[in-house]
Coordinates of C-alpha atoms in Angstrom, one line a residue:
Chain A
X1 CA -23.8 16.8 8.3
X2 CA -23.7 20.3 6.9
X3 CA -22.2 21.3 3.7
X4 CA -19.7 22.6 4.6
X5 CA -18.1 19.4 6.1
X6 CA -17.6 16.7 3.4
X7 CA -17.4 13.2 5.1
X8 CA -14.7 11.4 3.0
X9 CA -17.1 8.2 0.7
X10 CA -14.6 6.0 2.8
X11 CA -14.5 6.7 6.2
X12 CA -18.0 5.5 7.4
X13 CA -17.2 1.8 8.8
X14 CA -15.7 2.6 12.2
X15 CA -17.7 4.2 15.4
X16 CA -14.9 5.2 16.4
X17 CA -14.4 8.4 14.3
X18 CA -14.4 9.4 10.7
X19 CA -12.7 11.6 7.7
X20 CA -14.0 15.0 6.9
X21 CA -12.7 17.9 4.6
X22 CA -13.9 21.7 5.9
X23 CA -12.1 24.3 3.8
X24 CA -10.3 22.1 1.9
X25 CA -8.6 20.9 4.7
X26 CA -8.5 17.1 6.2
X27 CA -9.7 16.3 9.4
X28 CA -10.5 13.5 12.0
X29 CA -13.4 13.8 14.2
X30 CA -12.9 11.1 17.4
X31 CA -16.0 10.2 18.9
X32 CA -16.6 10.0 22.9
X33 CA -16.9 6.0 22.4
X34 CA -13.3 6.1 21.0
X35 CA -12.0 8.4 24.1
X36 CA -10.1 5.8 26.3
X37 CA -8.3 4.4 23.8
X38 CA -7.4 7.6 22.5
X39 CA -6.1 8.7 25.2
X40 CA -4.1 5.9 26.0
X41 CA -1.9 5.9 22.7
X42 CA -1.7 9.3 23.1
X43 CA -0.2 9.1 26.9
X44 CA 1.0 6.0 27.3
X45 CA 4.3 6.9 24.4
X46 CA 2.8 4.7 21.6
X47 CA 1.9 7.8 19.7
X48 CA 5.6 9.5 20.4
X49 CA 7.4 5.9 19.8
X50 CA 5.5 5.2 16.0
X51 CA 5.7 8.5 15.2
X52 CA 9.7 8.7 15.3
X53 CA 9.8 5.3 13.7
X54 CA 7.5 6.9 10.8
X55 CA 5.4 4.1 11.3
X56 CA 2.0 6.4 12.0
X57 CA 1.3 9.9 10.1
X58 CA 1.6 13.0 13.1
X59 CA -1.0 15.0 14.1
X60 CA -2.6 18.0 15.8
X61 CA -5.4 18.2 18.1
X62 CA -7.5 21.0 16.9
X63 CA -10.2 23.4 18.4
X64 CA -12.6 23.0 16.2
X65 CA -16.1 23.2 15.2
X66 CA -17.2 19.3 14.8
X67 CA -18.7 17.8 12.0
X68 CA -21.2 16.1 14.1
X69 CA -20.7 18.0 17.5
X70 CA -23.3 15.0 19.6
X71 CA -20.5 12.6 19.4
X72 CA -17.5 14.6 19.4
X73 CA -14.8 14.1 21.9
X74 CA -11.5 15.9 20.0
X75 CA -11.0 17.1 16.5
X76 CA -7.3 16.2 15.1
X77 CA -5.4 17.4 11.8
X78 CA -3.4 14.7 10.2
X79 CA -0.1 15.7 8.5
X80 CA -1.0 15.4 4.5
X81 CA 0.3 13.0 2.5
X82 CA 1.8 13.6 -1.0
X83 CA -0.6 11.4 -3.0
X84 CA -3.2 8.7 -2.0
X85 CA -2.1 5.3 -3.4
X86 CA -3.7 2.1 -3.9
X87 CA -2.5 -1.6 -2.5
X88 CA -3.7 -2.4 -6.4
X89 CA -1.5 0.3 -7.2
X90 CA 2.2 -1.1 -5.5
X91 CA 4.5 -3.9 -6.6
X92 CA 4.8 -6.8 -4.5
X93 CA 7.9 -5.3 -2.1
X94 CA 5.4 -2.5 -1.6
X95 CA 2.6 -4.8 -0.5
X96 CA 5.3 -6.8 1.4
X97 CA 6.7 -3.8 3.5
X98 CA 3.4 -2.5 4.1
X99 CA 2.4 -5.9 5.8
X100 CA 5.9 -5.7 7.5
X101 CA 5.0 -2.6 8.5
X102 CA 1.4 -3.5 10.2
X103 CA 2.6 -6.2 11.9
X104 CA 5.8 -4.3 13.3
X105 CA 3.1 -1.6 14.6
X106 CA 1.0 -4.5 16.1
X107 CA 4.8 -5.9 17.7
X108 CA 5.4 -2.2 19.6
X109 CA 1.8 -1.3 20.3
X110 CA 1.8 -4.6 22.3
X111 CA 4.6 -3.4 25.0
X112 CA 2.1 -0.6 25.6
X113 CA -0.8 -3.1 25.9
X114 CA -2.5 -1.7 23.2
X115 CA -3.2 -3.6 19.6
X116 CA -4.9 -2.9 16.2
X117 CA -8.4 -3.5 15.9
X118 CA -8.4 -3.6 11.9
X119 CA -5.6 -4.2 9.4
X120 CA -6.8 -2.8 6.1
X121 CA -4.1 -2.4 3.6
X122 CA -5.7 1.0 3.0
X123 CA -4.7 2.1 6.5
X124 CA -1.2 2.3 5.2
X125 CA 0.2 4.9 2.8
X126 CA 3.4 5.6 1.4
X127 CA 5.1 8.4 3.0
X128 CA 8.6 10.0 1.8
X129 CA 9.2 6.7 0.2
X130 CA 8.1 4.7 3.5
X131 CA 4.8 2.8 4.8
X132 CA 2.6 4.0 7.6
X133 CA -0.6 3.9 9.1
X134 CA -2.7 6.7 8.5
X135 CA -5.4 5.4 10.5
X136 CA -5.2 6.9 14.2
X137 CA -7.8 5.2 15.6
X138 CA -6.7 1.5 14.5
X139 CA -5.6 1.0 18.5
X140 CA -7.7 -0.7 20.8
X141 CA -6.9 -1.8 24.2
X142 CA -5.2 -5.7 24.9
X143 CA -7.6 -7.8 26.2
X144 CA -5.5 -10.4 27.7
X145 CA -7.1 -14.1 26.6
X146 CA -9.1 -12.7 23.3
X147 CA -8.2 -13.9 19.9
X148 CA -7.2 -11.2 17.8
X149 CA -9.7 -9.6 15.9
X150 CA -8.0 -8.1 12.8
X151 CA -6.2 -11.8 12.1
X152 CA -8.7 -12.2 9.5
X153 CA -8.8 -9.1 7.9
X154 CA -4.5 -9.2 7.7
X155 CA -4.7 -12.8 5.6
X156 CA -6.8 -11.3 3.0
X157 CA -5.2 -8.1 2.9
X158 CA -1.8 -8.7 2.6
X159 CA -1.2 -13.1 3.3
X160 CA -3.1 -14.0 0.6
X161 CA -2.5 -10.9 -2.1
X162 CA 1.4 -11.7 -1.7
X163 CA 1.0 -15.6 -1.7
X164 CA -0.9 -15.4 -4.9
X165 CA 2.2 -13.6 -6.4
X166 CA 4.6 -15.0 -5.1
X167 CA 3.7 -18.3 -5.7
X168 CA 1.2 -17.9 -8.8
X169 CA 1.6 -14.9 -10.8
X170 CA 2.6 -11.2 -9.5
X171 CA -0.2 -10.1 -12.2
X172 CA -2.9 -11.0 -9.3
X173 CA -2.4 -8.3 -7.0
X174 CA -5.2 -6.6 -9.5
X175 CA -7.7 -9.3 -7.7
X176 CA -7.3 -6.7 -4.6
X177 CA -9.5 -4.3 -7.2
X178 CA -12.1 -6.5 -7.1
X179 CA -12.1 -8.1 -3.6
X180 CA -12.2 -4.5 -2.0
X181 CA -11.9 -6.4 1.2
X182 CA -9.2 -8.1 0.7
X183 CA -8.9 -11.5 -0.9
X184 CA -11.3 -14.2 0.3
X185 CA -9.2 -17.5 1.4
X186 CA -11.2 -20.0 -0.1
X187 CA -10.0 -18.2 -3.5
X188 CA -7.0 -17.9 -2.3
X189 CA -6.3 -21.4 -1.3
X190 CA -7.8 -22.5 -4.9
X191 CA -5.9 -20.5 -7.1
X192 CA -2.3 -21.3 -4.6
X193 CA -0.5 -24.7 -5.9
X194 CA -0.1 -27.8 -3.4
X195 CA 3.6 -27.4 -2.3
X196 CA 2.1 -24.2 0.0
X197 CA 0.2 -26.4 2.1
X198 CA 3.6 -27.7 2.9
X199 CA 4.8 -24.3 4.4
X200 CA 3.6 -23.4 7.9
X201 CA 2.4 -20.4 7.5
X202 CA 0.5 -20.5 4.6
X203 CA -0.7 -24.1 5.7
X204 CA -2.3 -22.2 8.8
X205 CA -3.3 -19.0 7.7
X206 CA -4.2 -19.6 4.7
X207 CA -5.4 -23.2 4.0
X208 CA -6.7 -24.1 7.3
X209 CA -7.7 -21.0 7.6
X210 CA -9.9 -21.1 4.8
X211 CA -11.2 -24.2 5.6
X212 CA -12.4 -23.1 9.4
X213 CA -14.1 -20.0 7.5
X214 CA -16.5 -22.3 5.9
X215 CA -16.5 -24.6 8.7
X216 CA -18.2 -22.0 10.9
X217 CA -20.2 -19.5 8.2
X218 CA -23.0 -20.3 8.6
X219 CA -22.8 -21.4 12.4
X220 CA -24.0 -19.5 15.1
X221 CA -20.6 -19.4 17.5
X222 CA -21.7 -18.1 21.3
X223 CA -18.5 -16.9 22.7
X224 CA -20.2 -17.4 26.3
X225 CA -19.5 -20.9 26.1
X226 CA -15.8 -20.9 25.3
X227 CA -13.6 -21.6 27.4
X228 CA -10.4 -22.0 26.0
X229 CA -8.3 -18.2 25.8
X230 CA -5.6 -17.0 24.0
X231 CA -2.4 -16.0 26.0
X232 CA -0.2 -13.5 25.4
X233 CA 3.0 -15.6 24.4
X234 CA 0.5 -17.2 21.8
X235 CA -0.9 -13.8 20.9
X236 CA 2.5 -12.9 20.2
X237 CA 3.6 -16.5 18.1
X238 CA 0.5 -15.4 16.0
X239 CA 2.1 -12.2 15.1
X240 CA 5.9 -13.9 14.7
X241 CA 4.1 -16.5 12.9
X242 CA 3.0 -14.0 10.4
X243 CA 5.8 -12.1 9.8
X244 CA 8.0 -15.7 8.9
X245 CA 5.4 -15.9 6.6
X246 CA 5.0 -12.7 5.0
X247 CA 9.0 -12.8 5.0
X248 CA 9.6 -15.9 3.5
X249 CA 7.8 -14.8 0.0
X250 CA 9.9 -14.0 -2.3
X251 CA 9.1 -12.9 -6.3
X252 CA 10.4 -15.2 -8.8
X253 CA 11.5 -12.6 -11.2
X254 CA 9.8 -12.7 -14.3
X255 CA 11.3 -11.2 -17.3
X256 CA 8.8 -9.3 -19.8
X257 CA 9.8 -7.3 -23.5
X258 CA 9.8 -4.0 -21.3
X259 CA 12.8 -4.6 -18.8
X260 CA 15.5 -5.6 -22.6
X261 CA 14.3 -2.1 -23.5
X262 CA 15.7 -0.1 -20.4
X263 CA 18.8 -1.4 -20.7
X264 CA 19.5 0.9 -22.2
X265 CA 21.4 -0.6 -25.0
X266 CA 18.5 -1.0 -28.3
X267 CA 17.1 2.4 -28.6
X268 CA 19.7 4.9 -27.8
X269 CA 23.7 5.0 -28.3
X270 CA 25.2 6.6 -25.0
X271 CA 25.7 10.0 -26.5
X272 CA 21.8 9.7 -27.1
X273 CA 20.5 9.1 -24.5
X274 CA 22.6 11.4 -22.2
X275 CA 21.5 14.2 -24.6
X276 CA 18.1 13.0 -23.6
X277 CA 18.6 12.8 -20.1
X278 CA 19.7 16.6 -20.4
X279 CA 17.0 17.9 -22.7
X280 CA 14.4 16.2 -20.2
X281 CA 16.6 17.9 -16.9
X282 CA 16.6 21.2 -18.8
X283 CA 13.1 21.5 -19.7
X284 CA 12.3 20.4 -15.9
X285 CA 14.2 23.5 -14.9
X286 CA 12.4 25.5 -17.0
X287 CA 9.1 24.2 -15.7
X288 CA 9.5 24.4 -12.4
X289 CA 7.2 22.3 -11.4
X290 CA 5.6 21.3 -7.5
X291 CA 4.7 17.9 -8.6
X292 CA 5.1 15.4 -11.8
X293 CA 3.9 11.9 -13.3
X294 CA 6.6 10.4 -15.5
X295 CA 3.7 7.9 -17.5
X296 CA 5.5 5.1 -18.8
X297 CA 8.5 5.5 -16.5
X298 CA 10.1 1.6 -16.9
X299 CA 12.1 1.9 -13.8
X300 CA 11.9 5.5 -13.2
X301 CA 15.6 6.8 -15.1
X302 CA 13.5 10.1 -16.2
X303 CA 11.4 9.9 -12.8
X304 CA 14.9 10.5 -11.0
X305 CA 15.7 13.9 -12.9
X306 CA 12.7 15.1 -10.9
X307 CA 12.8 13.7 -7.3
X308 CA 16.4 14.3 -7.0
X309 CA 15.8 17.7 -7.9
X310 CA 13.2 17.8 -4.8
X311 CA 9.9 17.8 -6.7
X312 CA 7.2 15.1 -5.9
X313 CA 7.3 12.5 -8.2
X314 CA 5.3 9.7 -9.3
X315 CA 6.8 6.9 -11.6
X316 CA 4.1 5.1 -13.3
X317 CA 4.8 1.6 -15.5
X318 CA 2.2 -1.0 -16.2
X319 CA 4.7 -3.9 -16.0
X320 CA 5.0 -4.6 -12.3
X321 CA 8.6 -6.1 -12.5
X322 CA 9.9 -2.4 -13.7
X323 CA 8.0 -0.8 -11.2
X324 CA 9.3 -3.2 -8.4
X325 CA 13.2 -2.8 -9.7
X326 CA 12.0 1.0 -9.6
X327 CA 10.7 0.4 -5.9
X328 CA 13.5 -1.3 -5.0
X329 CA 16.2 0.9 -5.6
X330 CA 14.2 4.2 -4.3
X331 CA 14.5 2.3 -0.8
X332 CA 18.4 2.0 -1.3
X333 CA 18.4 5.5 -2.3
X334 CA 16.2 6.7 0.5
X335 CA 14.1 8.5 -2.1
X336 CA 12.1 11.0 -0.4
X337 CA 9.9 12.2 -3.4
X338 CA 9.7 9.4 -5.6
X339 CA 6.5 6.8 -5.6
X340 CA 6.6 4.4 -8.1
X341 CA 3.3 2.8 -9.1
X342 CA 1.6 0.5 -11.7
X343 CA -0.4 1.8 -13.6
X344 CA -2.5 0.2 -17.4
X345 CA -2.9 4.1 -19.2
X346 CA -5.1 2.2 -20.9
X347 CA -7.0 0.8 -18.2
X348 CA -6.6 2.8 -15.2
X349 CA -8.1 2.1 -11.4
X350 CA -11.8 3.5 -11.5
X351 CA -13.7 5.0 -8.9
X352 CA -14.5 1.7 -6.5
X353 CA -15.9 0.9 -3.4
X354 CA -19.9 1.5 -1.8
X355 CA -21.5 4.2 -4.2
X356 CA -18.0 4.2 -6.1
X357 CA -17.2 6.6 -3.7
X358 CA -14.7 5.2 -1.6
X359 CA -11.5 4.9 -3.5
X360 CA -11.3 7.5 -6.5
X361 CA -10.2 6.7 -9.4
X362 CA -6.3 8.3 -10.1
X363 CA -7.8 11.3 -12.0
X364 CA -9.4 12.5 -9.4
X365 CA -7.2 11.9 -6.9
X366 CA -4.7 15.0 -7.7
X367 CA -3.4 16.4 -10.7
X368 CA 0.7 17.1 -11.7
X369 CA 1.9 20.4 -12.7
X370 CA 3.9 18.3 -15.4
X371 CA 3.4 15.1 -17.5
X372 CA 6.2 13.0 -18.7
X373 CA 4.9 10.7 -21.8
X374 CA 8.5 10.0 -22.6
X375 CA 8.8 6.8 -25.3
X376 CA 5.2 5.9 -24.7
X377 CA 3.2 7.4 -27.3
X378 CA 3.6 4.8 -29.8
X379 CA 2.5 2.2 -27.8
X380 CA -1.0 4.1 -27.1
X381 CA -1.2 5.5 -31.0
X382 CA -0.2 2.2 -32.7
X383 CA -0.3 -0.5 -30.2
X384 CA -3.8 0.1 -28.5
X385 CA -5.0 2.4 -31.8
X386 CA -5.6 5.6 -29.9
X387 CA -6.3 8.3 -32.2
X388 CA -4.0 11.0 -31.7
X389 CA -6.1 13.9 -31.2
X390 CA -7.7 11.8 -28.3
X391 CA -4.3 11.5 -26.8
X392 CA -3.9 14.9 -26.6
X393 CA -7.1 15.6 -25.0
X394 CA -6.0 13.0 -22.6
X395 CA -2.5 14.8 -21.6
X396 CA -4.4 18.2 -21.7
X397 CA -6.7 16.6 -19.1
X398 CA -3.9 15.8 -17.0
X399 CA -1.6 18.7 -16.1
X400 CA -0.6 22.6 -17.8
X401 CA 2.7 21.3 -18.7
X402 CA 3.5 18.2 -20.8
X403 CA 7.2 16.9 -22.2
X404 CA 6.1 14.2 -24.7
X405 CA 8.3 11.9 -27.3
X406 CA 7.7 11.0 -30.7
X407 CA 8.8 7.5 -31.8
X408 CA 8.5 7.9 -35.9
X409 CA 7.8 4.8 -37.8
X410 CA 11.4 4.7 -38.7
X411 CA 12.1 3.8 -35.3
X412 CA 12.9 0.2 -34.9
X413 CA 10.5 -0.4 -32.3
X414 CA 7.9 1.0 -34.1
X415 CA 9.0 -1.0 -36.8
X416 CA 8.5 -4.1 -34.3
X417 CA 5.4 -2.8 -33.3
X418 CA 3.9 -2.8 -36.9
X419 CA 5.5 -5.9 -37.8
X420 CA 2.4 -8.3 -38.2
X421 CA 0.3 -5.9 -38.7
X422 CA -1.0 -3.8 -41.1
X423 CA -0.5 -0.3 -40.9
X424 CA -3.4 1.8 -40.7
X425 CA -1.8 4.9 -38.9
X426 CA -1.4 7.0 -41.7
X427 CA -1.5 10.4 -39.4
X428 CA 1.2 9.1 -37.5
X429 CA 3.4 11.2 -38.7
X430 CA 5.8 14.3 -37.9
X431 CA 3.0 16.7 -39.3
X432 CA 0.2 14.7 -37.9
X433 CA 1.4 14.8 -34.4
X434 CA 2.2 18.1 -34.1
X435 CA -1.3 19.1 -36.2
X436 CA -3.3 16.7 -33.3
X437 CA -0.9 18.5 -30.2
X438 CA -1.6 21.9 -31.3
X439 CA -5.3 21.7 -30.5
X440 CA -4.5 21.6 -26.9
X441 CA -0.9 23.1 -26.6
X442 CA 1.3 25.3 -27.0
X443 CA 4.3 23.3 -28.6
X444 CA 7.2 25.8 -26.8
X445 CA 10.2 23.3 -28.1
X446 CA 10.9 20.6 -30.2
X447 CA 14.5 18.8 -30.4
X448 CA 15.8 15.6 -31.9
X449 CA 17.4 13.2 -29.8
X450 CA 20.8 13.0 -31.0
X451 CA 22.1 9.6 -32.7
X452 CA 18.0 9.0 -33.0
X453 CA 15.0 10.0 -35.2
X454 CA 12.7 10.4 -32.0
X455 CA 11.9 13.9 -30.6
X456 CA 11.8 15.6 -27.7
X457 CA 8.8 18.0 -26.9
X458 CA 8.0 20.3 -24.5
X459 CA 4.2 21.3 -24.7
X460 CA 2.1 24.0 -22.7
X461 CA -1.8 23.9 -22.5
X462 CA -3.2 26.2 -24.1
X463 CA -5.2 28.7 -21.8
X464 CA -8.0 28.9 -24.9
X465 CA -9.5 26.1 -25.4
Chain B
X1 CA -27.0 -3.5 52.5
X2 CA -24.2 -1.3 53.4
X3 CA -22.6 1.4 51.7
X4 CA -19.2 -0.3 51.0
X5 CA -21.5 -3.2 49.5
X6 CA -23.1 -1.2 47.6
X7 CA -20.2 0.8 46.2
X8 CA -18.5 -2.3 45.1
X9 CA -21.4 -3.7 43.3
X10 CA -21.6 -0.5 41.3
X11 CA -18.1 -0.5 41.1
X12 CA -18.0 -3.9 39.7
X13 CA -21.1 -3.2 37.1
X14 CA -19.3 0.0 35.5
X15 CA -16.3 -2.3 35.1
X16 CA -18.4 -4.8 33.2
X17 CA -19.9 -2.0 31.2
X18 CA -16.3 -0.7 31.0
X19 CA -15.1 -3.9 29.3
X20 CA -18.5 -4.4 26.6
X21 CA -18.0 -0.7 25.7
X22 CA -14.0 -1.5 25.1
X23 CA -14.9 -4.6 23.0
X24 CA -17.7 -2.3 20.8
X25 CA -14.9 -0.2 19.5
X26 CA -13.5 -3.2 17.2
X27 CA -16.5 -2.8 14.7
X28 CA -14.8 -5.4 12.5
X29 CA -16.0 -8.5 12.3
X30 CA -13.5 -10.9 13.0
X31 CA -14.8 -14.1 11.7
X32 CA -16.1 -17.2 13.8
X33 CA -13.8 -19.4 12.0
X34 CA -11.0 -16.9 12.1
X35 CA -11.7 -16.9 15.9
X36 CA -11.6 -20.2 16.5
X37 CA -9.1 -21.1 14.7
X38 CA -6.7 -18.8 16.5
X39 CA -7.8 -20.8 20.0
X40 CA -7.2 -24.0 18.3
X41 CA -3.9 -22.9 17.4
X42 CA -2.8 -20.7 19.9
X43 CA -0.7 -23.4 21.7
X44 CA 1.1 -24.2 19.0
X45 CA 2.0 -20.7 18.1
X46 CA 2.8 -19.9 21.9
X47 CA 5.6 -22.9 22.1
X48 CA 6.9 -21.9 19.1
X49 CA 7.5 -18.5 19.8
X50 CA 8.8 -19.3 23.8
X51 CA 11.3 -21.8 21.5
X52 CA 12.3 -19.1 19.2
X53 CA 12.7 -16.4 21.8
X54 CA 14.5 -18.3 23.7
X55 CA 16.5 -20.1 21.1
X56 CA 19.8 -18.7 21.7
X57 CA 19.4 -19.4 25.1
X58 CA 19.0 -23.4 24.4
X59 CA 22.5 -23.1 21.7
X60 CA 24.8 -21.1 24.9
X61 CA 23.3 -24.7 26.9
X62 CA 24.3 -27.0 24.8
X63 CA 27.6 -25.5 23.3
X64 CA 28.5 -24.8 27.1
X65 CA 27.7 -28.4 27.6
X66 CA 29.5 -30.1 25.4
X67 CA 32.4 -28.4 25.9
X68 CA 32.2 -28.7 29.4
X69 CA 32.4 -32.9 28.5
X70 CA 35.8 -32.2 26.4
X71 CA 37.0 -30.2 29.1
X72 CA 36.7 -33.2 31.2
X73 CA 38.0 -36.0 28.8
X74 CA 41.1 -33.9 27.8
X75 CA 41.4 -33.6 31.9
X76 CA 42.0 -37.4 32.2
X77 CA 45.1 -37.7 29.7

């Protein structure tokens, strides 16, 4: 591989093809192995019929160079996606459509006789505000009478991440960090309680599941001497029986101190916070920006003044019930440009996989033109004691524009921050924000929310630091 | 050996090849136990889904025969 050709740290598993960047620009080297298959989604109408359903990102076949030209059969060009995110990253209705999703590709890649040979969560991205596979070369021709081979890999992907949540705590999804490979069912079936062994599906592909795992590690199985097959009805029951299960799991909705706050009612009257929702719209105008992170977004009401105004959005919240009620109404809005993710600021997804190489950690991923740290700052300065000239660094780090609010210690949720403890922030103050700020910015306007003692900034980097 | 036979052997080889190569391409592993326990299952699953497919099928039947049975009895009075 030259250096000019960057293979992508994740795309090394499959013979079938890989990743590469050239230029700066993505593309998808098929192999001769992978050919017939290829060909057949491409001309049998699979390729025509997911793509219209947005269930698989278009491409183009280029003529091209190859990256490693002995192997090559066809060079393609995906279409690019907005941002790269995470299953570790999306609320459980994310994860839950995203299975939906696979196993409804799997459904209409069957009546063409074709079928997925892996189901990695990471195969699907959101898209305009919808899940698709990304992967091209997940097809593999139907063998009629063969078991299907990605079974396992679906359970721990998605089966066993969304049982977990639904069942135990939604706060387990971040087990999908460490189990890169998707949960292992033996954890699984520990950590889910006993009235899910009295559900079908979770019984079977989960429990049993589990068990037959260990049953056969460390056996040697020679499929030469099986006999029995797997018809295409059952095939097809395996696949139904999936989806009843993945459909029957529903959150039990947990309420956290976050989800009182956006209500809207405790830290704003109504003439507030429409005067906030206008200063934020206005200074959005002014900055004109491509693309912008709204950290801290609850359920995205500040996210909103940027998608609907067309620019790529991302709506970040650490507390996974405000970023599912987030999720959940972008889909009845049919919002194109808005992603809403979860996301700990103070603890954010780190470069994981082989040689921490194969999925970057969000910094690296892209960068915003603007930064929305809108009622957050408190919560990094007082309640995770984040000096504030390191939180400017931090913003600087992120984007050239930032529009940032300061929640004095007059404010009542400061107040309830600061209740038991003592207060050792004696820089949090007007002054000592602003001092800390103007190290990396610009400060181009400051204006107090009316009805409030808060303030509304909006910040440019400075170009000489 | 003639060259019909011969043809058809070949013809039959490649085909196996054919079918190895296709089953290369899924460089997962899929699990012994996740294997097996798909062909221990897979009859279950299978009636199930021939049930459910055809479930509205087996209501029309026995709505349209049990009303066919009232039909009758109101007949009589």
């Amino acid at each position: 591989m030259t250096k000019s050709n960057q293979h992508l740290g994740a795309s090394f598993r499959d013979p079938s093809g890989f990743l590469f960047l050239r230029n700066g620009l993505l593309y998808r080297q098929i192999n001769h192995i992978y050919h017939e298959n290829y060909q057949t989604l491409m001309d049998s109408g699979l390729y025509e019929e997911l793509v219209h359903k947005h269930l698989l990102i278009p491409h183009e076949e280029v003529v091209l160079e190859a990256a490693e030209s002995q192997q090559a059969y066809k060079i393609i060009q995906p279409e690019l996606l907005q941002f790269i995110s995470y299953p570790y990253e999306w609320c459980f209705s994310q994860l839950k459509d995203a299975a939906l999703a696979t196993l409804k590709i799997q459904k209409i890649a069957f009546n063409y006789r074709l079928s997925l040979k892996d189901c990695s969560a990471f195969n699907i991205q959101f898209h305009h505000g919808q899940p698709l596979l990304i992967d091209t070369l997940s097809f593999e021709i139907y063998q009629e009478g063969e078991p299907w081979v990605a079974y396992r890999q679906f359970c721990q992907h998605f089966l066993a991440p969304l049982a977990l949540m639904a069942f135990r705590d939604v706060r387990l999804s971040a087990l999908i960090r460490v189990h890169i490979d998707g949960i292992p069912l033996d954890l699984a079936s520990h950590l889910l309680p006993i009235r899910t062994w009295f559900n079908f599906g979770l019984l079977s592909h989960i429990h049993l599941h589990a068990i037959s795992q260990k049953r056969y590690a460390d056996k040697t199985v020679d499929k030469s001497t099986i006999t029995r097959r797997m018809s295409s009805t059952a095939f097809l029951g395996l696949v139904d029986s999936l989806e009843t299960a993945v459909r029957g799991l529903r959150l039990k909705i947990q309420k956290t101190e976050w989800e009182d706050y956006y209500q809207e009612a405790h830290s704003y009257t109504s003439d507030g916070l429409q005067h906030k929702l206008q200063l934020v719209g206005e200074y959005i105008d002014r900055i004109q920006p491509n693309s912008l992170w709204d950290l801290g977004a609850n359920v995205g009401l500040f996210s909103r003044l940027a998608s609907d105004r067309g620019i790529t959005t991302l709506s970040f919240d650490v507390d996974q019930n405000a970023v599912e009620q987030n999720y959940l109404a972008s889909k009845e809005e049919g919002a194109a440009d808005l992603l809403p993710l979860i996301l700990d600021l103070t603890n954010p997804s780190p470069n994981l996989g082989w040689h921490n190489n194969e999925r970057m950690s969000l910094f690296d991923r892209s960068s915003p033109d603007a930064v929305l740290a809108l009622a957050l700052v408190h919560h990094l300065a007082i309640s995770n004691n984040v000096p504030l000239e390191w939180l400017a660094d931090f913003f600087s780090s992120l984007g050239p524009w930032l529009v940032i609010e300061l929640v004095p210690k007059s404010d009542p949720q400061v107040g309830r921050l600061l209740a038991t403890r003592e207060d050792i922030f004696p820089k949090y103050t007007q002054e000592g924000f602003e001092l800390a700020f103007r190290e990396r910015f610009d400060i181009q306007d400051a204006t107090q929310i009316r009805d409030s003692e808060r303030i509304l900034y909006l910040m440019k980097k400075r170009e000489d630091f | 050996m003639n060259f019909l036979h011969l043809s058809s052997e070949i013809a039959a080889r490649m085909n196996l090849i054919s079918v190895l190569l296709r089953h290369n391409m899924a460089y997962l592993d899929p699990g012994s136990g996740s294997y097996l326990l798909q062909l221990l299952i897979a009859g279950l699953l299978g009636s199930l889904f021939v049930v459910k497919a055809s479930w509205g099928r087996i209501k029309t039947f026995f709505r349209r025969l049990f009303s066919r049975r009232d039909n009758d009895s109101s007949d009589e009075e």
